[in-house]
CSV table of N, CA and C in Angstrom, one decimal:
chain,number,residue,atom,x,y,z
V,3,MET,N,120.7,96.3,104.2
V,3,MET,CA,119.9,95.2,105.3
V,3,MET,C,119.4,96.6,106.8
V,4,LEU,N,118.4,95.5,106.5
V,4,LEU,CA,117.8,96.2,108.1
V,4,LEU,C,117.5,95.3,109.3
V,5,ILE,N,118.3,95.3,110.4
V,5,ILE,CA,118.6,94.5,111.3
V,5,ILE,C,117.5,95.2,112.7
V,6,ILE,N,116.2,94.3,112.8
V,6,ILE,CA,115.0,95.0,113.8
V,6,ILE,C,115.2,94.5,115.1
V,7,PHE,N,115.6,95.1,115.9
V,7,PHE,CA,115.8,94.4,117.5
V,7,PHE,C,114.1,94.8,118.0
V,8,SER,N,114.2,93.3,119.1
V,8,SER,CA,112.6,94.0,119.5
V,8,SER,C,113.1,93.0,121.2
V,9,GLY,N,112.4,93.6,122.2
V,9,GLY,CA,112.2,93.1,123.5
V,9,GLY,C,112.3,93.6,124.5
V,10,LEU,N,111.8,93.4,125.6
V,10,LEU,CA,111.5,94.3,126.5
V,10,LEU,C,112.8,94.6,127.4
V,11,PRO,N,112.4,96.2,128.0
V,11,PRO,CA,113.3,96.6,128.6
V,11,PRO,C,114.2,96.1,129.3
V,12,GLY,N,115.3,96.2,129.6
V,12,GLY,CA,116.0,95.4,130.4
V,12,GLY,C,116.8,94.1,130.5
V,13,CYS,N,116.3,93.6,128.9
V,13,CYS,CA,117.2,92.3,128.6
V,13,CYS,C,118.3,92.4,128.0
V,14,GLY,N,118.8,93.6,127.6
V,14,GLY,CA,120.0,93.5,126.7
V,14,GLY,C,119.8,94.1,125.3
V,15,LYS,N,118.8,94.7,124.8
V,15,LYS,CA,118.2,95.0,123.5
V,15,LYS,C,119.5,95.7,122.7
V,16,SER,N,119.6,96.9,123.7
V,16,SER,CA,120.6,98.0,123.4
V,16,SER,C,121.8,97.8,123.3
V,17,THR,N,122.3,97.0,124.0
V,17,THR,CA,123.7,96.6,124.5
V,17,THR,C,124.1,96.0,122.9
V,18,VAL,N,123.3,94.8,122.7
V,18,VAL,CA,123.3,94.0,121.7
V,18,VAL,C,123.2,95.1,120.6
V,19,ALA,N,122.4,96.2,119.9
V,19,ALA,CA,122.0,96.4,118.8
V,19,ALA,C,123.2,97.3,119.1
V,20,LYS,N,123.8,98.1,119.8
V,20,LYS,CA,124.8,98.9,119.6
V,20,LYS,C,126.3,98.3,119.4
V,21,ILE,N,126.6,97.2,119.8
V,21,ILE,CA,127.6,96.6,119.1
V,21,ILE,C,127.2,96.1,117.8
V,22,VAL,N,126.2,95.5,117.7
V,22,VAL,CA,125.9,94.8,115.8
V,22,VAL,C,126.0,96.2,115.3
V,23,THR,N,125.6,97.4,115.6
V,23,THR,CA,126.0,98.6,115.0
V,23,THR,C,127.5,99.0,114.9
V,24,GLN,N,128.0,99.2,115.8
V,24,GLN,CA,129.5,99.1,115.1
V,24,GLN,C,130.1,98.5,114.9
V,25,ARG,N,129.9,97.4,115.0
V,25,ARG,CA,130.9,96.3,114.0
V,25,ARG,C,130.4,96.6,112.7
V,26,LEU,N,129.2,97.1,112.1
V,26,LEU,CA,129.2,97.1,110.9
V,26,LEU,C,129.1,98.7,110.2
V,27,GLY,N,129.4,99.4,111.1
V,27,GLY,CA,129.2,100.7,110.5
V,27,GLY,C,128.1,101.3,110.3
V,28,ALA,N,126.7,100.6,110.7
V,28,ALA,CA,126.0,101.2,110.7
V,28,ALA,C,124.7,102.0,110.9
V,29,VAL,N,123.6,102.5,110.5
V,29,VAL,CA,122.7,103.8,111.0
V,29,VAL,C,122.6,103.1,112.3
V,30,TYR,N,122.1,103.8,113.2
V,30,TYR,CA,121.2,103.0,114.6
V,30,TYR,C,120.3,104.2,115.3
V,31,LEU,N,119.4,103.6,114.9
V,31,LEU,CA,117.7,104.6,115.3
V,31,LEU,C,117.1,103.5,116.3
V,32,ARG,N,117.1,104.0,117.7
V,32,ARG,CA,116.6,103.8,118.8
V,32,ARG,C,115.3,104.6,119.1
V,33,VAL,N,114.0,104.0,119.1
V,33,VAL,CA,112.9,104.7,119.6
V,33,VAL,C,113.1,105.3,121.0
V,34,ASP,N,113.5,105.0,122.2
V,34,ASP,CA,114.0,105.5,123.3
V,34,ASP,C,114.0,107.0,122.9
V,35,THR,N,115.2,107.4,122.1
V,35,THR,CA,115.7,108.5,122.2
V,35,THR,C,114.9,109.6,121.5
V,36,VAL,N,114.6,109.4,120.3
V,36,VAL,CA,113.5,109.9,119.7
V,36,VAL,C,112.0,110.3,120.4
V,37,GLU,N,111.6,109.2,121.1
V,37,GLU,CA,110.3,109.5,122.1
V,37,GLU,C,110.7,110.7,123.3
V,38,GLN,N,112.1,110.3,123.7
V,38,GLN,CA,112.4,111.3,124.5
V,38,GLN,C,112.6,113.0,124.1
V,39,ALA,N,113.2,113.1,123.1
V,39,ALA,CA,113.3,114.3,122.1
V,39,ALA,C,111.7,114.7,122.1
V,40,ILE,N,110.9,113.6,121.9
V,40,ILE,CA,109.5,114.4,121.6
V,40,ILE,C,108.8,114.8,122.9
V,41,ARG,N,109.1,114.0,124.1
V,41,ARG,CA,108.5,114.4,125.4
V,41,ARG,C,109.0,115.7,125.7
V,42,SER,N,110.5,116.1,125.4
V,42,SER,CA,111.3,117.2,125.7
V,42,SER,C,110.2,118.7,125.5
V,43,VAL,N,109.7,118.7,124.5
V,43,VAL,CA,108.8,119.4,123.9
V,43,VAL,C,107.4,119.5,124.6
V,44,TYR,N,106.8,118.4,125.1
V,44,TYR,CA,105.5,118.1,125.8
V,44,TYR,C,105.6,119.0,127.1
V,45,GLU,N,104.6,118.8,127.7
V,45,GLU,CA,104.2,119.2,129.6
V,45,GLU,C,104.3,118.1,129.8
V,46,PRO,N,104.4,118.7,131.0
V,46,PRO,CA,105.5,117.7,132.0
V,46,PRO,C,104.5,116.6,132.1
V,47,GLY,N,104.9,115.4,132.4
V,47,GLY,CA,103.6,114.2,132.8
V,47,GLY,C,103.4,113.8,131.3
V,48,GLU,N,103.2,114.5,130.0
V,48,GLU,CA,102.4,114.1,128.9
V,48,GLU,C,103.3,113.2,128.4
V,49,GLU,N,102.4,112.2,128.4
V,49,GLU,CA,103.1,111.0,127.7
V,49,GLU,C,103.1,111.1,125.6
V,50,THR,N,104.0,109.7,125.2
V,50,THR,CA,103.9,110.2,123.9
V,50,THR,C,103.3,108.7,123.1
V,51,GLY,N,102.7,109.4,122.0
V,51,GLY,CA,102.1,108.2,121.3
V,51,GLY,C,103.0,107.3,120.5
V,52,PRO,N,102.3,106.8,119.2
V,52,PRO,CA,102.9,106.4,118.5
V,52,PRO,C,104.3,107.2,117.5
V,53,GLU,N,104.2,108.4,117.8
V,53,GLU,CA,104.8,109.3,116.8
V,53,GLU,C,106.6,108.9,116.9
V,54,GLY,N,106.9,108.3,117.9
V,54,GLY,CA,108.5,108.1,117.8
V,54,GLY,C,109.0,107.0,117.2
V,55,TYR,N,107.9,105.7,116.8
V,55,TYR,CA,107.8,104.7,116.2
V,55,TYR,C,107.7,105.3,114.6
V,56,PHE,N,106.8,106.0,114.3
V,56,PHE,CA,106.5,106.5,112.8
V,56,PHE,C,107.6,107.5,112.9
V,57,ALA,N,108.4,108.1,113.5
V,57,ALA,CA,109.7,108.9,113.6
V,57,ALA,C,110.5,107.9,112.9
V,58,ILE,N,110.9,106.8,113.4
V,58,ILE,CA,111.8,105.5,113.4
V,58,ILE,C,111.8,105.0,111.5
V,59,TYR,N,110.5,104.8,112.0
V,59,TYR,CA,109.8,104.0,110.3
V,59,TYR,C,110.4,105.4,109.4
V,60,GLY,N,110.3,106.2,109.1
V,60,GLY,CA,110.4,107.2,108.0
V,60,GLY,C,112.2,107.3,108.1
V,61,LEU,N,113.0,107.5,109.2
V,61,LEU,CA,114.0,107.7,109.3
V,61,LEU,C,114.8,106.2,108.8
V,62,ALA,N,114.2,105.2,108.9
V,62,ALA,CA,115.1,103.6,108.7
V,62,ALA,C,115.0,103.5,107.3
V,63,SER,N,113.6,104.2,106.7
V,63,SER,CA,113.5,104.3,105.4
V,63,SER,C,114.4,104.9,104.4
V,64,GLU,N,114.8,106.0,104.8
V,64,GLU,CA,115.3,106.9,104.1
V,64,GLU,C,117.0,106.3,104.3
V,65,ASN,N,117.6,106.1,105.3
V,65,ASN,CA,118.6,105.7,105.4
V,65,ASN,C,119.4,104.3,104.6
V,66,LEU,N,117.7,103.5,104.3
V,66,LEU,CA,118.0,102.1,103.8
V,66,LEU,C,118.0,102.4,102.0
V,67,LYS,N,117.2,103.2,101.7
V,67,LYS,CA,117.3,104.2,100.2
V,67,LYS,C,118.6,104.7,99.8
V,68,LEU,N,119.0,105.1,100.9
V,68,LEU,CA,120.7,105.3,101.0
V,68,LEU,C,122.0,104.5,100.6
V,69,GLY,N,121.2,103.5,100.7
V,69,GLY,CA,122.3,101.8,100.7
V,69,GLY,C,122.8,101.6,102.2
V,70,SER,N,122.2,102.2,103.2
V,70,SER,CA,123.1,102.2,104.4
V,70,SER,C,122.2,100.6,105.2
V,71,THR,N,123.5,100.0,106.0
V,71,THR,CA,122.5,99.4,106.9
V,71,THR,C,121.9,100.1,108.4
V,72,VAL,N,120.8,99.3,108.8
V,72,VAL,CA,119.9,100.2,109.3
V,72,VAL,C,119.7,99.4,110.7
V,73,VAL,N,119.8,99.9,111.6
V,73,VAL,CA,119.9,99.1,113.3
V,73,VAL,C,118.6,99.2,114.0
V,74,THR,N,117.7,99.1,114.1
V,74,THR,CA,116.7,99.8,114.9
V,74,THR,C,116.6,98.9,116.3
V,75,ASP,N,116.3,100.1,117.5
V,75,ASP,CA,116.1,99.4,118.6
V,75,ASP,C,115.1,99.8,119.4
V,76,SER,N,114.1,98.9,119.6
V,76,SER,CA,113.1,99.1,120.2
V,76,SER,C,112.1,98.0,121.0
V,77,VAL,N,111.3,98.0,121.9
V,77,VAL,CA,110.5,97.1,122.2
V,77,VAL,C,109.7,96.0,121.2
V,78,ASN,N,109.0,96.9,120.8
V,78,ASN,CA,108.1,96.6,119.3
V,78,ASN,C,107.4,95.1,120.2
V,79,ASP,N,106.1,95.4,121.1
V,79,ASP,CA,105.7,94.6,121.7
V,79,ASP,C,104.5,94.1,121.0
V,80,ILE,N,103.9,94.6,119.8
V,80,ILE,CA,102.7,94.5,119.5
V,80,ILE,C,103.0,94.1,117.9
V,81,ASN,N,102.9,92.9,117.3
V,81,ASN,CA,102.7,92.6,116.0
V,81,ASN,C,102.5,93.6,114.9
V,82,LEU,N,102.0,94.7,115.0
V,82,LEU,CA,101.6,95.7,114.0
V,82,LEU,C,102.7,96.4,113.6
V,83,VAL,N,103.5,96.6,115.0
V,83,VAL,CA,104.8,97.0,115.1
V,83,VAL,C,106.0,96.5,114.2
V,84,ARG,N,105.6,95.1,114.4
V,84,ARG,CA,106.8,94.4,114.1
V,84,ARG,C,106.8,94.4,112.7
V,85,ASP,N,105.4,94.3,112.0
V,85,ASP,CA,105.1,94.3,111.0
V,85,ASP,C,105.3,95.6,110.1
V,86,ALA,N,105.4,96.6,110.7
V,86,ALA,CA,105.4,97.7,109.9
V,86,ALA,C,106.9,97.7,109.7
V,87,PHE,N,108.0,97.0,110.8
V,87,PHE,CA,109.4,97.3,110.1
V,87,PHE,C,109.8,96.4,109.3
V,88,ARG,N,109.2,95.7,109.6
V,88,ARG,CA,109.3,94.0,107.9
V,88,ARG,C,109.0,94.8,106.9
V,89,ASN,N,107.9,95.5,106.8
V,89,ASN,CA,107.1,95.8,105.8
V,89,ASN,C,108.3,97.2,105.0
V,90,ILE,N,108.4,97.6,105.7
V,90,ILE,CA,109.6,98.8,105.0
V,90,ILE,C,110.5,98.0,104.4
V,91,ALA,N,111.3,97.2,105.0
V,91,ALA,CA,112.4,96.1,104.2
V,91,ALA,C,111.8,95.3,103.0
V,92,LEU,N,110.6,94.7,103.3
V,92,LEU,CA,109.8,94.6,101.6
V,92,LEU,C,109.9,95.0,100.7
V,93,SER,N,109.2,96.3,101.1
V,93,SER,CA,108.7,97.3,100.5
V,93,SER,C,110.0,97.8,99.6
V,94,LEU,N,111.2,97.8,100.0
V,94,LEU,CA,112.5,98.5,99.5
V,94,LEU,C,113.2,97.6,98.9
V,95,ASN,N,112.9,96.0,99.0
V,95,ASN,CA,113.6,95.1,98.7
V,95,ASN,C,114.8,94.7,98.9
V,96,VAL,N,115.3,94.9,100.7
V,96,VAL,CA,116.2,95.0,101.1
V,96,VAL,C,116.2,93.7,102.1
V,97,PRO,N,117.2,92.9,102.5
V,97,PRO,CA,117.3,92.2,103.2
V,97,PRO,C,117.1,92.5,104.7
V,98,PHE,N,116.1,91.8,105.7
V,98,PHE,CA,116.1,92.1,106.7
V,98,PHE,C,116.2,90.8,107.6
V,99,LEU,N,116.5,91.2,109.4
V,99,LEU,CA,116.7,90.2,110.3
V,99,LEU,C,115.9,90.4,111.1
V,100,GLU,N,115.0,90.1,111.7
V,100,GLU,CA,113.9,90.1,113.1
V,100,GLU,C,114.8,89.9,114.1
V,101,VAL,N,115.2,90.2,115.6
V,101,VAL,CA,115.7,89.8,116.6
V,101,VAL,C,115.2,90.1,117.6
V,102,GLU,N,114.3,89.1,118.4
V,102,GLU,CA,114.5,89.4,119.9
V,102,GLU,C,115.2,89.1,120.7
V,103,ILE,N,115.8,90.1,121.7
V,103,ILE,CA,116.1,89.5,122.5
V,103,ILE,C,115.6,89.3,124.1
V,104,VAL,N,115.9,88.3,124.7
V,104,VAL,CA,114.9,88.0,125.8
V,104,VAL,C,116.4,87.6,126.9
V,105,CYS,N,116.1,87.9,128.3
V,105,CYS,CA,116.7,87.5,129.0
V,105,CYS,C,115.6,86.6,130.5
V,106,SER,N,116.0,84.7,129.9
V,106,SER,CA,115.3,84.1,130.5
V,106,SER,C,115.4,83.9,132.1
V,107,ASP,N,116.5,84.1,132.4
V,107,ASP,CA,116.1,84.6,134.3
V,107,ASP,C,115.7,85.7,134.8
V,108,GLU,N,114.6,85.7,135.2
V,108,GLU,CA,114.1,86.5,135.8
V,108,GLU,C,114.6,87.4,137.1
V,109,LYS,N,115.4,86.5,137.9
V,109,LYS,CA,116.0,87.6,138.7
V,109,LYS,C,117.2,88.3,138.0
V,110,GLU,N,118.4,87.6,137.2
V,110,GLU,CA,119.1,88.9,136.6
V,110,GLU,C,118.4,90.4,135.7
V,111,HIS,N,117.6,89.4,135.4
V,111,HIS,CA,116.6,90.7,134.4
V,111,HIS,C,116.1,91.5,135.5
V,112,ARG,N,115.4,91.0,136.5
V,112,ARG,CA,115.1,92.3,137.3
V,112,ARG,C,115.9,92.9,137.6
V,113,TYR,N,117.4,92.5,138.4
V,113,TYR,CA,118.5,93.2,138.9
V,113,TYR,C,118.9,94.5,137.8
V,114,ARG,N,119.1,93.5,136.7
V,114,ARG,CA,118.9,94.7,135.4
V,114,ARG,C,118.1,95.7,135.6
V,115,VAL,N,116.9,95.8,135.2
V,115,VAL,CA,115.7,96.5,135.5
V,115,VAL,C,116.3,97.9,136.7
V,116,GLU,N,116.3,97.2,137.8
V,116,GLU,CA,116.7,98.0,138.8
V,116,GLU,C,117.9,99.0,139.4
V,117,ASN,N,118.8,98.3,138.4
V,117,ASN,CA,120.1,98.7,138.3
V,117,ASN,C,120.8,99.6,137.4
V,118,ARG,N,119.9,99.9,136.3
V,118,ARG,CA,120.4,100.6,134.9
V,118,ARG,C,120.6,101.9,135.2
V,119,VAL,N,120.9,102.7,134.6
V,119,VAL,CA,121.2,103.8,134.4
V,119,VAL,C,120.9,104.6,133.1
V,120,SER,N,119.9,105.3,132.8
V,120,SER,CA,119.6,105.5,131.2
V,120,SER,C,121.0,106.5,130.9
V,121,ASP,N,120.9,105.8,129.7
V,121,ASP,CA,122.3,106.9,129.1
V,121,ASP,C,121.6,108.0,128.0
V,122,ILE,N,120.1,108.1,127.9
V,122,ILE,CA,119.5,109.2,127.5
V,122,ILE,C,119.0,110.3,128.4
V,123,PRO,N,119.7,111.8,128.7
V,123,PRO,CA,119.2,112.4,128.9
V,123,PRO,C,117.5,112.7,129.6
V,124,GLY,N,117.8,112.9,130.8
V,124,GLY,CA,116.0,113.0,130.9
V,124,GLY,C,115.4,111.8,131.0
V,125,LEU,N,115.9,111.0,130.4
V,125,LEU,CA,114.4,109.6,130.3
V,125,LEU,C,114.9,108.9,131.5
V,126,THR,N,114.1,108.5,132.4
V,126,THR,CA,113.7,107.5,133.8
V,126,THR,C,113.2,106.1,133.1
V,127,PRO,N,114.1,104.7,133.1
V,127,PRO,CA,113.8,103.6,132.7
V,127,PRO,C,112.2,103.6,133.8
V,128,PRO,N,111.8,102.5,132.8
V,128,PRO,CA,110.7,102.0,133.5
V,128,PRO,C,111.1,100.8,135.1
V,129,ASP,N,110.6,100.9,135.7
V,129,ASP,CA,110.5,99.7,137.1
V,129,ASP,C,110.4,98.9,137.1
V,130,TRP,N,110.8,97.9,137.4
V,130,TRP,CA,110.5,96.3,137.0
V,130,TRP,C,108.7,95.9,137.4
V,131,GLU,N,108.0,96.5,138.1
V,131,GLU,CA,106.7,96.4,137.9
V,131,GLU,C,106.1,96.5,136.3
V,132,ARG,N,106.5,98.1,136.2
V,132,ARG,CA,105.9,98.1,134.8
V,132,ARG,C,106.6,96.9,133.4
V,133,VAL,N,107.9,96.5,133.6
V,133,VAL,CA,108.5,95.9,132.4
V,133,VAL,C,107.9,94.7,132.8
V,134,LYS,N,107.7,94.0,134.1
V,134,LYS,CA,107.1,92.8,134.4
V,134,LYS,C,105.1,93.0,133.9
V,135,ASN,N,104.4,93.7,134.0
V,135,ASN,CA,103.1,93.8,133.8
V,135,ASN,C,102.7,94.2,132.3
V,136,ARG,N,104.0,94.2,131.8
V,136,ARG,CA,103.8,95.4,129.8
V,136,ARG,C,103.0,94.3,129.2
V,137,GLU,N,102.6,94.4,128.7
V,137,GLU,CA,101.5,93.5,127.4
V,137,GLU,C,102.7,93.7,126.3
V,138,TYR,N,102.8,92.3,126.3
V,138,TYR,CA,104.0,91.9,124.8
V,138,TYR,C,103.5,90.4,124.2
V,139,GLU,N,103.0,90.9,123.3
V,139,GLU,CA,102.4,90.1,122.2
V,139,GLU,C,103.4,88.6,121.7
V,140,PRO,N,103.0,87.6,121.7
V,140,PRO,CA,103.5,86.4,121.3
V,140,PRO,C,103.8,86.8,119.5
V,141,TRP,N,105.0,86.3,119.3
V,141,TRP,CA,105.4,86.8,117.9
V,141,TRP,C,104.6,85.8,116.8
V,142,GLU,N,104.3,86.3,115.6
V,142,GLU,CA,103.3,85.3,114.6
V,142,GLU,C,103.9,84.6,113.4
V,143,ARG,N,105.7,84.8,113.6
V,143,ARG,CA,106.5,84.0,112.9
V,143,ARG,C,107.8,84.2,112.9
V,144,GLU,N,108.5,82.8,112.4
V,144,GLU,CA,110.1,83.0,112.8
V,144,GLU,C,110.9,84.0,112.6
V,145,HIS,N,111.5,84.1,114.0
V,145,HIS,CA,112.7,85.2,113.9
V,145,HIS,C,113.7,84.5,115.0
V,146,LEU,N,115.0,85.4,115.6
V,146,LEU,CA,116.2,85.2,115.8
V,146,LEU,C,116.1,85.3,117.1
V,147,ILE,N,115.9,84.1,118.4
V,147,ILE,CA,115.5,84.3,119.6
V,147,ILE,C,117.0,84.2,120.3
V,148,LEU,N,117.5,85.9,120.8
V,148,LEU,CA,118.9,85.4,121.6
V,148,LEU,C,118.7,85.7,123.5
V,149,ASP,N,119.1,84.7,123.8
V,149,ASP,CA,118.9,85.1,125.5
V,149,ASP,C,120.2,85.5,126.5
V,150,THR,N,120.5,86.6,126.6
V,150,THR,CA,121.2,87.2,127.4
V,150,THR,C,121.2,86.6,128.8
V,151,ALA,N,120.5,85.8,129.6
V,151,ALA,CA,121.4,85.1,130.4
V,151,ALA,C,122.0,84.0,130.1
V,152,VAL,N,121.9,83.7,128.7
V,152,VAL,CA,122.4,82.5,128.5
V,152,VAL,C,124.0,82.7,127.6
V,153,LEU,N,123.5,83.7,127.1
V,153,LEU,CA,124.8,84.6,126.0
V,153,LEU,C,125.3,86.2,126.2
V,154,SER,N,126.8,86.1,126.2
V,154,SER,CA,126.8,87.8,126.0
V,154,SER,C,126.5,88.5,125.4
V,155,ALA,N,126.5,90.0,125.5
V,155,ALA,CA,126.2,90.7,124.3
V,155,ALA,C,127.0,90.4,123.3
V,156,GLU,N,128.3,90.4,123.4
V,156,GLU,CA,129.2,90.4,122.4
V,156,GLU,C,128.6,89.0,121.5
V,157,GLU,N,128.4,88.2,122.3
V,157,GLU,CA,128.2,86.4,121.9
V,157,GLU,C,126.6,86.2,120.9
V,158,CYS,N,125.7,87.4,121.6
V,158,CYS,CA,124.9,87.8,120.5
V,158,CYS,C,124.9,88.0,119.1
V,159,ALA,N,126.0,89.4,119.3
V,159,ALA,CA,126.3,90.0,118.0
V,159,ALA,C,126.8,88.9,117.4
V,160,ASP,N,128.3,88.2,117.6
V,160,ASP,CA,128.5,87.2,116.8
V,160,ASP,C,127.6,86.7,116.3
V,161,LYS,N,126.8,86.3,116.7
V,161,LYS,CA,125.4,85.3,116.0
V,161,LYS,C,124.9,85.9,115.3
V,162,ILE,N,124.6,87.0,115.3
V,162,ILE,CA,123.9,87.6,114.5
V,162,ILE,C,124.7,88.0,113.2
V,163,LEU,N,125.8,88.4,113.3
V,163,LEU,CA,126.8,88.6,112.4
V,163,LEU,C,126.6,87.7,111.7
V,164,ALA,N,127.2,86.3,112.1
V,164,ALA,CA,126.9,85.2,111.4
V,164,ALA,C,126.3,84.7,110.6
V,165,ILE,N,125.0,85.1,110.9
V,165,ILE,CA,123.8,84.9,110.4
V,165,ILE,C,122.7,86.1,109.3
V,166,LYS,N,123.5,87.4,109.0
V,166,LYS,CA,122.5,87.9,108.7
V,166,LYS,C,122.4,88.1,107.6
V,167,ASN,N,123.7,87.6,106.5
V,167,ASN,CA,123.3,87.7,105.3
V,167,ASN,C,122.6,86.5,104.5
V,168,VAL,N,122.6,85.1,105.3
V,168,VAL,CA,121.4,84.5,104.4
V,168,VAL,C,119.7,84.0,104.7
V,169,VAL,N,119.7,85.2,106.1
V,169,VAL,CA,117.7,84.8,105.9
V,169,VAL,C,117.4,86.2,105.6
V,170,ASN,N,115.9,85.8,105.0
V,170,ASN,CA,115.3,87.0,104.8
V,170,ASN,C,115.4,88.2,103.8
V,171,ARG,N,116.0,87.3,102.7
V,171,ARG,CA,116.0,88.0,101.3
V,171,ARG,C,114.7,88.0,100.6
V,172,PRO,N,114.2,89.2,100.7
V,172,PRO,CA,112.9,89.7,100.0
V,172,PRO,C,112.9,88.9,98.5
């Protein structure tokens, strides 16, 4: 199974994804970790392109072929990227679940963004202005939306695990 997490930075996406990963004993693939590793060999100030996402696509596919459950953790701000993750599952005939984590309370979301400390060495999380002004395309299909302003991370994980076996079977 492929569980695809999406959502803006600071909404609680990684926290929920890690809980789900631990409960399932799944493989956890986080684009921030891959992008930071790529950035570490670049010149200072040089930005990454889509390399991190392409690396995650390959790793997800390899692990799914081995029969592992895979959890991906990335912003997935455009439908092209969302489609790419979904297409991996479809091409391998494995079930998938698309999950968007949101934080509907703007004050709480801002607080989280402004007060979080990265758990990835060398990674500086985006500030509130960058998060607020980030382009984030509307979804073009149904998916599970969980609001961390209303639900705790544990409650979000409970909801995901309760429905993971009944949705999006190719």
